[in-house]
Short mmCIF file of C-alpha atoms and ligand atoms in Angstrom, two decimals:
data_model
loop_
_atom_site.label_atom_id
_atom_site.label_comp_id
_atom_site.label_asym_id
_atom_site.label_seq_id
_atom_site.Cartn_x
_atom_site.Cartn_y
_atom_site.Cartn_z
CA UNK T 1 23.48 32.44 18.73
CA UNK T 2 22.52 30.15 15.79
CA UNK T 3 23.16 26.39 15.78
CA UNK T 4 23.83 24.00 13.15
CA UNK T 5 20.47 22.30 13.32
CA UNK T 6 21.28 19.86 10.38
CA UNK T 7 24.21 18.68 12.48
CA UNK T 8 21.97 17.86 15.24
CA UNK T 9 19.85 15.52 13.41
CA UNK T 10 20.46 11.74 13.74
CA UNK T 11 22.84 10.50 10.95
CA UNK T 12 20.47 7.99 9.42
CA UNK T 13 17.88 11.00 9.21
CA UNK T 14 20.13 13.45 7.43
CA UNK T 15 20.13 11.63 4.21
CA UNK T 16 16.27 11.33 4.02
CA UNK T 17 14.29 13.78 1.94
CA UNK T 18 11.05 14.98 2.98
CA UNK T 19 8.05 14.11 0.87
CA UNK T 20 7.54 16.46 -1.84
CA UNK T 21 3.70 16.59 -3.27
CA UNK T 22 3.77 16.77 -6.87
CA UNK T 23 0.81 18.73 -7.64
CA UNK T 24 -0.71 19.06 -11.15
CA UNK T 25 -3.86 21.08 -11.62
CA UNK T 26 -6.76 19.86 -14.05
CA UNK T 27 -5.37 16.41 -14.36
CA UNK T 28 -7.27 13.14 -14.60
CA UNK T 29 -5.39 11.40 -11.43
CA UNK T 30 -4.30 8.04 -12.34
CA UNK T 31 -1.12 8.00 -10.24
CA UNK T 32 -1.90 7.21 -6.60
CA UNK T 33 -3.65 4.08 -6.93
CA UNK T 34 -6.90 5.54 -5.19
CA UNK T 35 -10.36 4.39 -5.54
CA UNK T 36 -11.60 6.49 -8.62
CA UNK T 37 -15.16 6.51 -7.53
CA UNK T 38 -17.28 8.83 -5.64
CA UNK T 39 -17.56 7.70 -2.09
CA UNK T 40 -21.05 5.83 -1.87
CA UNK T 41 -23.33 8.75 -0.81
CA UNK T 42 -25.39 6.30 1.64
CA UNK T 43 -22.49 5.34 3.64
CA UNK T 44 -21.20 8.83 3.56
CA UNK T 45 -24.74 9.91 5.18
CA UNK T 46 -24.16 6.88 7.69
CA UNK T 47 -20.62 8.41 8.54
CA UNK T 48 -21.75 11.85 8.98
CA UNK T 49 -24.64 10.85 11.32
CA UNK T 50 -22.32 8.96 13.67
CA UNK T 51 -19.95 11.93 13.38
CA UNK T 52 -22.74 14.13 15.07
CA UNK T 53 -22.56 11.77 18.04
CA UNK T 54 -18.73 12.35 18.67
CA UNK T 55 -17.72 14.15 21.71
CA UNK T 56 -14.80 15.94 20.38
CA UNK T 57 -13.79 17.21 23.67
CA UNK T 58 -12.99 13.68 24.76
CA UNK T 59 -9.88 11.74 23.68
CA UNK T 60 -10.69 8.78 21.20
CA UNK T 61 -10.79 5.25 22.30
CA UNK T 62 -7.06 4.61 22.59
CA UNK T 63 -7.52 0.76 21.47
CA UNK T 64 -9.99 1.54 18.51
CA UNK T 65 -12.09 -1.40 19.90
CA UNK T 66 -15.18 -1.26 17.68
CA UNK T 67 -13.10 -0.64 14.49
CA UNK T 68 -10.99 -3.76 15.39
CA UNK T 69 -14.04 -5.61 16.10
CA UNK T 70 -15.55 -4.70 12.77
CA UNK T 71 -11.89 -5.62 11.18
CA UNK T 72 -11.99 -8.87 13.12
CA UNK T 73 -15.39 -9.94 11.59
CA UNK T 74 -14.19 -8.78 8.09
CA UNK T 75 -10.98 -10.87 8.31
CA UNK T 76 -12.24 -13.83 10.46
CA UNK T 77 -9.67 -13.22 12.99
CA UNK T 78 -9.73 -12.05 16.57
CA UNK T 79 -9.44 -8.48 17.65
CA UNK T 80 -6.20 -9.36 19.68
CA UNK T 81 -4.80 -10.22 16.35
CA UNK T 82 -5.35 -6.70 14.93
CA UNK T 83 -3.56 -3.24 15.48
CA UNK T 84 -4.82 -0.11 13.56
CA UNK T 85 -2.97 3.14 12.71
CA UNK T 86 -3.13 6.32 10.63
CA UNK T 87 -2.76 4.42 7.55
CA UNK T 88 -0.60 1.47 6.55
CA UNK T 89 2.25 3.96 6.86
CA UNK T 90 1.76 4.38 10.39
CA UNK T 91 1.59 0.51 11.46
CA UNK T 92 4.64 0.02 9.02
CA UNK T 93 6.40 2.49 11.06
CA UNK T 94 5.27 0.67 14.14
CA UNK T 95 6.57 -2.61 13.02
CA UNK T 96 9.97 -1.08 12.00
CA UNK T 97 10.42 0.71 15.45
CA UNK T 98 9.48 -2.35 17.50
CA UNK T 99 11.59 -4.92 15.55
CA UNK T 100 14.50 -3.09 14.13
CA UNK T 101 16.98 -0.49 15.00
CA UNK T 102 20.92 0.58 14.66
CA UNK T 103 22.90 -2.45 13.26
CA UNK T 104 19.84 -4.31 11.86
CA UNK T 105 18.91 -4.99 8.54
CA UNK T 106 15.38 -5.04 6.60
CA UNK T 107 15.16 -7.12 3.54
CA UNK T 108 13.36 -5.92 0.42
CA UNK T 109 12.60 -7.12 -3.06
CA UNK T 110 12.87 -3.80 -5.38
CA UNK T 111 11.30 -2.56 -7.50
CA UNK T 112 8.83 -2.22 -4.56
CA UNK T 113 6.95 0.42 -2.27
CA UNK T 114 9.35 3.26 -1.33
CA UNK T 115 8.06 3.65 2.19
CA UNK T 116 9.65 0.24 3.49
CA UNK T 117 12.97 1.92 3.18
CA UNK T 118 12.22 5.14 4.68
CA UNK T 119 10.55 3.38 7.56
CA UNK T 120 13.55 1.52 8.08
CA UNK T 121 15.70 4.42 7.99
CA UNK T 122 13.92 6.28 10.51
CA UNK T 123 14.14 3.28 13.02
CA UNK T 124 17.85 3.29 12.36
CA UNK T 125 18.03 0.12 10.31
CA UNK T 126 19.65 -0.53 6.92
CA UNK T 127 17.90 -1.90 4.15
CA UNK T 128 19.46 -4.51 1.88
CA UNK T 129 17.84 -5.11 -1.46
CA UNK T 130 17.43 -8.77 -3.09
CA UNK T 131 16.10 -7.37 -6.59
CA UNK T 132 12.99 -9.33 -8.13
CA UNK T 133 13.99 -11.55 -11.22
CA UNK T 134 13.38 -10.29 -14.58
CA UNK T 135 9.81 -11.42 -14.62
CA UNK T 136 9.45 -9.47 -11.34
CA UNK T 137 9.22 -12.92 -9.39
CA UNK T 138 10.85 -13.11 -5.98
CA UNK T 139 14.46 -14.62 -6.17
CA UNK T 140 13.73 -16.94 -3.67
CA UNK T 141 17.22 -18.48 -3.38
CA UNK T 142 18.96 -15.07 -2.90
CA UNK T 143 16.25 -14.04 -0.43
CA UNK T 144 16.61 -17.37 1.71
CA UNK T 145 20.38 -17.07 1.80
CA UNK T 146 19.65 -13.84 3.70
CA UNK T 147 16.52 -14.18 5.90
CA UNK T 148 18.49 -16.78 8.22
CA UNK T 149 20.96 -14.10 9.25
CA UNK T 150 20.63 -12.86 12.73
CA UNK T 151 20.75 -9.00 11.90
CA UNK T 152 17.91 -9.72 9.32
CA UNK T 153 15.18 -8.36 11.60
CA UNK T 154 12.22 -7.77 9.00
CA UNK T 155 11.93 -9.21 5.33
CA UNK T 156 9.25 -7.42 3.35
CA UNK T 157 7.18 -9.26 0.63
CA UNK T 158 4.63 -7.08 -1.18
CA UNK T 159 1.69 -8.77 -2.84
CA UNK T 160 0.26 -7.55 -5.20
CA UNK T 161 3.74 -5.92 -5.57
CA UNK T 162 3.57 -2.18 -6.06
CA UNK T 163 4.38 -1.18 -8.75
CA UNK T 164 4.67 -4.25 -10.68
CA UNK T 165 1.17 -5.66 -9.86
CA UNK T 166 2.02 -9.44 -9.69
CA UNK T 167 1.22 -11.76 -6.67
CA UNK T 168 3.81 -13.53 -4.25
CA UNK T 169 2.50 -17.02 -4.03
CA UNK T 170 1.80 -18.41 -0.38
CA UNK T 171 4.23 -21.07 -1.19
CA UNK T 172 6.92 -18.40 -1.13
CA UNK T 173 5.67 -16.78 1.83
CA UNK T 174 5.59 -19.92 3.66
CA UNK T 175 9.11 -20.68 2.64
CA UNK T 176 10.53 -17.30 3.82
CA UNK T 177 8.26 -17.64 7.21
CA UNK T 178 9.92 -21.13 7.75
CA UNK T 179 13.58 -19.86 7.30
CA UNK T 180 13.50 -16.46 8.59
CA UNK T 181 14.75 -15.59 11.94
CA UNK T 182 12.85 -12.36 12.34
CA UNK T 183 9.41 -11.02 11.30
CA UNK T 184 8.17 -11.51 7.59
CA UNK T 185 5.85 -8.73 6.61
CA UNK T 186 3.34 -9.50 3.91
CA UNK T 187 2.00 -6.16 2.50
CA UNK T 188 -1.39 -6.89 1.23
CA UNK T 189 -2.39 -3.17 0.61
CA UNK T 190 -4.26 -4.35 -2.54
CA UNK T 191 -5.62 -7.51 -1.14
CA UNK T 192 -9.44 -6.64 -2.27
CA UNK T 193 -8.28 -6.41 -5.82
CA UNK T 194 -6.09 -9.66 -5.99
CA UNK T 195 -8.29 -11.70 -3.65
CA UNK T 196 -5.39 -13.96 -2.50
CA UNK T 197 -4.20 -13.63 1.15
CA UNK T 198 -1.50 -15.42 3.42
CA UNK T 199 -3.92 -14.67 6.44
CA UNK T 200 -4.31 -18.42 7.21
CA UNK T 201 -0.61 -19.00 7.57
CA UNK T 202 -0.59 -16.59 10.74
CA UNK T 203 -1.91 -19.52 12.79
CA UNK T 204 1.23 -21.64 11.57
CA UNK T 205 3.90 -18.95 11.67
CA UNK T 206 3.97 -16.36 14.57
CA UNK T 207 6.58 -14.14 12.81
CA UNK T 208 4.01 -13.46 10.01
CA UNK T 209 2.69 -10.00 9.84
CA UNK T 210 0.12 -8.89 6.97
CA UNK T 211 -0.31 -5.12 6.42
CA UNK T 212 -3.76 -4.01 4.95
CA UNK T 213 -5.27 -0.47 4.33
CA UNK T 214 -8.61 1.48 3.81
CA UNK T 215 -6.64 3.80 1.32
CA UNK T 216 -7.23 1.72 -1.90
CA UNK T 217 -10.33 -0.49 -2.33
CA UNK T 218 -12.30 1.29 0.38
CA UNK T 219 -11.70 4.93 -0.89
CA UNK T 220 -10.69 6.14 2.41
CA UNK T 221 -7.23 7.51 1.50
CA UNK T 222 -8.04 10.96 2.86
CA UNK T 223 -8.87 9.60 6.29
CA UNK T 224 -5.64 7.59 6.94
CA UNK T 225 -6.55 3.94 8.19
CA UNK T 226 -4.54 0.99 7.93
CA UNK T 227 -4.01 -2.15 10.01
CA UNK T 228 -1.76 -4.91 10.58
CA UNK T 229 -2.94 -8.67 11.17
CA UNK T 230 -0.48 -10.94 13.23
CA UNK T 231 -0.30 -13.24 16.09
CA UNK T 232 -1.51 -11.69 19.27
CA UNK T 233 2.07 -11.77 20.67
CA UNK T 234 3.17 -9.55 17.68
CA UNK T 235 0.26 -7.25 18.45
CA UNK T 236 1.30 -6.91 21.92
CA UNK T 237 4.98 -5.96 21.08
CA UNK T 238 3.36 -3.25 18.45
CA UNK T 239 1.20 -1.75 21.20
CA UNK T 240 4.37 -0.89 23.07
CA UNK T 241 5.39 1.71 20.47
CA UNK T 242 1.94 2.73 19.62
CA UNK T 243 1.33 6.35 20.58
CA UNK T 244 -1.77 6.16 23.04
CA UNK T 245 -4.37 8.16 20.88
CA UNK T 246 -2.96 7.45 17.29
CA UNK T 247 -6.33 7.03 15.94
CA UNK T 248 -8.62 10.07 15.97
CA UNK T 249 -12.34 9.55 16.49
CA UNK T 250 -13.45 10.49 12.98
CA UNK T 251 -11.19 7.95 11.35
CA UNK T 252 -12.00 5.07 13.73
CA UNK T 253 -15.79 5.74 12.98
CA UNK T 254 -15.47 6.19 9.27
CA UNK T 255 -13.51 2.95 8.83
CA UNK T 256 -15.82 0.94 11.10
CA UNK T 257 -18.72 2.21 9.04
CA UNK T 258 -17.12 1.38 5.85
CA UNK T 259 -16.45 -2.11 7.16
CA UNK T 260 -20.03 -2.65 8.32
CA UNK T 261 -21.34 -1.57 4.79
CA UNK T 262 -18.85 -3.34 2.71
CA UNK T 263 -21.69 -4.27 0.50
CA UNK T 264 -21.50 -0.78 -1.22
CA UNK T 265 -17.86 -1.20 -2.15
CA UNK T 266 -17.85 -4.53 -3.62
CA UNK T 267 -19.53 -3.52 -6.81
CA UNK T 268 -17.09 -0.57 -7.10
CA UNK T 269 -14.11 -3.06 -6.79
CA UNK T 270 -15.79 -5.54 -9.31
CA UNK T 271 -15.91 -2.62 -11.74
CA UNK T 272 -12.03 -1.88 -11.16
CA UNK T 273 -11.35 -5.60 -11.90
CA UNK T 274 -13.51 -5.53 -14.82
CA UNK T 275 -11.73 -2.28 -16.15
CA UNK T 276 -8.04 -3.98 -15.42
CA UNK T 277 -8.69 -6.60 -18.33
CA UNK T 278 -10.02 -3.97 -20.61
CA UNK T 279 -7.48 -1.46 -20.03
CA UNK T 280 -4.55 -4.21 -20.09
CA UNK T 281 -5.55 -5.47 -23.40
CA UNK T 282 -6.07 -1.97 -24.80
CA UNK T 283 -2.61 -0.99 -23.65
CA UNK T 284 -1.12 -4.04 -25.06
CA UNK T 285 -2.44 -3.08 -28.54
CA UNK T 286 -0.53 0.26 -28.30
CA UNK T 287 3.06 -0.04 -30.26
CA UNK T 288 5.86 0.35 -28.05
CA UNK T 289 4.10 -0.62 -24.80
CA UNK T 290 4.64 -3.75 -22.87
CA UNK T 291 1.96 -4.60 -20.39
CA UNK T 292 2.80 -6.70 -17.31
CA UNK T 293 -0.03 -8.79 -15.87
CA UNK T 294 -1.84 -7.29 -12.64
CA UNK T 295 -3.96 -8.41 -9.81
CA UNK T 296 -3.97 -4.81 -8.27
CA UNK T 297 -5.82 -1.62 -9.30
CA UNK T 298 -3.06 -0.43 -11.18
CA UNK T 299 -1.03 -1.60 -14.54
CA UNK T 300 2.78 -1.61 -15.02
CA UNK T 301 4.03 -1.08 -18.43
CA UNK T 302 7.15 -0.48 -19.95
CA UNK T 303 7.73 1.90 -22.72
CA UNK T 304 10.04 1.91 -25.72
CA UNK T 305 11.31 5.44 -25.50
CA UNK T 306 11.84 7.87 -22.55
CA UNK T 307 9.30 7.15 -19.73
CA UNK T 308 9.99 10.64 -18.19
CA UNK T 309 9.07 12.31 -21.33
CA UNK T 310 6.02 10.39 -22.17
CA UNK T 311 4.79 11.05 -18.53
CA UNK T 312 5.32 14.73 -19.09
CA UNK T 313 3.54 14.63 -22.38
CA UNK T 314 0.76 12.86 -20.74
CA UNK T 315 0.38 15.52 -18.19
CA UNK T 316 0.24 18.16 -20.88
CA UNK T 317 -2.62 16.20 -22.45
CA UNK T 318 -4.41 16.14 -19.02
CA UNK T 319 -3.62 12.57 -17.76
CA UNK T 320 -1.37 11.91 -14.85
CA UNK T 321 0.19 8.48 -14.36
CA UNK T 322 3.26 7.62 -12.15
CA UNK T 323 6.67 7.72 -13.66
CA UNK T 324 8.82 5.33 -11.67
CA UNK T 325 12.04 6.80 -11.74
CA UNK T 326 14.25 4.82 -14.01
CA UNK T 327 15.48 2.72 -10.94
CA UNK T 328 16.82 -1.02 -11.33
CA UNK T 329 14.00 -3.05 -12.77
CA UNK T 330 11.76 -0.01 -13.50
CA UNK T 331 13.69 1.57 -16.34
CA UNK T 332 11.33 3.47 -18.60
CA UNK T 333 8.38 2.15 -16.64
CA UNK T 334 4.96 3.72 -15.70
CA UNK T 335 2.34 2.81 -13.30
CA UNK T 336 -1.15 3.69 -14.30
CA UNK T 337 -4.17 3.59 -11.78
CA UNK T 338 -7.03 2.05 -13.07
CA UNK T 339 -9.79 4.83 -13.14
CA UNK T 340 -13.49 5.27 -14.15
CA UNK T 341 -14.43 4.12 -17.40
CA UNK T 342 -14.29 7.55 -19.29
CA UNK T 343 -10.75 8.29 -17.34
CA UNK T 344 -9.26 5.04 -18.83
CA UNK T 345 -10.94 5.66 -22.46
CA UNK T 346 -9.18 9.16 -22.27
CA UNK T 347 -5.77 7.69 -21.10
CA UNK T 348 -5.65 5.15 -23.76
CA UNK T 349 -6.52 7.95 -26.60
CA UNK T 350 -3.98 10.15 -25.19
CA UNK T 351 -1.22 7.62 -24.68
CA UNK T 352 -1.72 6.46 -28.28
CA UNK T 353 -1.44 10.05 -29.44
CA UNK T 354 1.91 10.38 -27.29
CA UNK T 355 3.29 7.15 -28.52
CA UNK T 356 2.61 7.99 -32.09
CA UNK T 357 4.53 11.32 -31.82
CA UNK T 358 7.49 9.80 -30.44
CA UNK T 359 7.78 6.81 -33.05
C1 PLP H 1 -0.76 2.41 -0.27
C2 PLP H 1 0.10 1.60 0.14
C3 PLP H 1 0.18 1.13 1.38
C4 PLP H 1 -0.40 2.00 2.57
O1 PLP H 1 -0.90 3.17 2.22
P1 PLP H 1 -1.81 3.86 3.43
O2 PLP H 1 -2.49 4.96 2.83
O3 PLP H 1 -0.67 4.64 4.18
O4 PLP H 1 -2.49 3.04 4.21
C5 PLP H 1 1.11 0.29 1.78
N1 PLP H 1 1.88 -0.57 0.88
C6 PLP H 1 1.56 -0.23 -0.29
C7 PLP H 1 2.27 -1.12 -1.29
C8 PLP H 1 0.83 0.85 -0.75
O5 PLP H 1 0.75 0.90 -2.05
#
């Protein structure tokens, strides 16, 4: 007998779409905000040496203690104020599962990172959107009107915001923390490129939660390591929903060695920041391109013309950027990840060519 499996699925899951990888062969990847540089060889060798010592027959440390101690040093917080997971995505999921559910609302400010909505839906919560202003700043008045509601369990601020690249100031973070009944998640996935953080406010507001990742500045997207910084009481609650052995031994080890060798990554981060100025000014000189200021490792642009078509033509020219789907606030917009020097030069060359063809 064959059952209707779809009808067995929870209601709020039925509307979700499985993530479809968009694979393109032989393109320069400027679409996923990864670190474009090869992983530093010296650090790789240190990691491999430690990998040799791992007893794979044994379960990993369920508390990721050594990694949390390394992050504690890096962030100047206590290990009790840190929880790690399989990428920022998993710790975000833990946060939603712990603090939201059926009948609850999660506030987001689009255009922003798509995963917030998905993580909220999986937890059973509804997402309420308070769109960013035209200049992509937070509409504070509209947000504050909502954060005090009882059913608003989590409010998300992303800084630098993905995809728009601008920061949310600590004044705004603080205003929201003060008024919010629930958790305020400040997503600092791109912190290392913007160098501004709300970390100091954790001592003042125990409802403030910061999200960070090793996927962007530290070139570890493939190993899936992210973490949350928050008051230790928040971390205690997150540990209730954490799967016991969520972090495998390899990822724990690699991320710890990265933190212990952070001096190898700083020059790469600096190069990306330098390239950001170069790329921004080059992009601004192309007719039909409006460039928004960025504090991240990507640049948000609006094009005169059909962004889907321009995206498509760039792929044909061998350059892959992110088309943002023409949603509210992102009509005819593209997000361009900063690559290595030659990749950025090639992008400019190809984009000029495509824009000339169109106009
Ligand atoms: C990339 C990203 C994350 C986390 O990514 P992981 O690879 O899962 O660590 C979180 N927030 C934003 C805004 C991101 O762009």
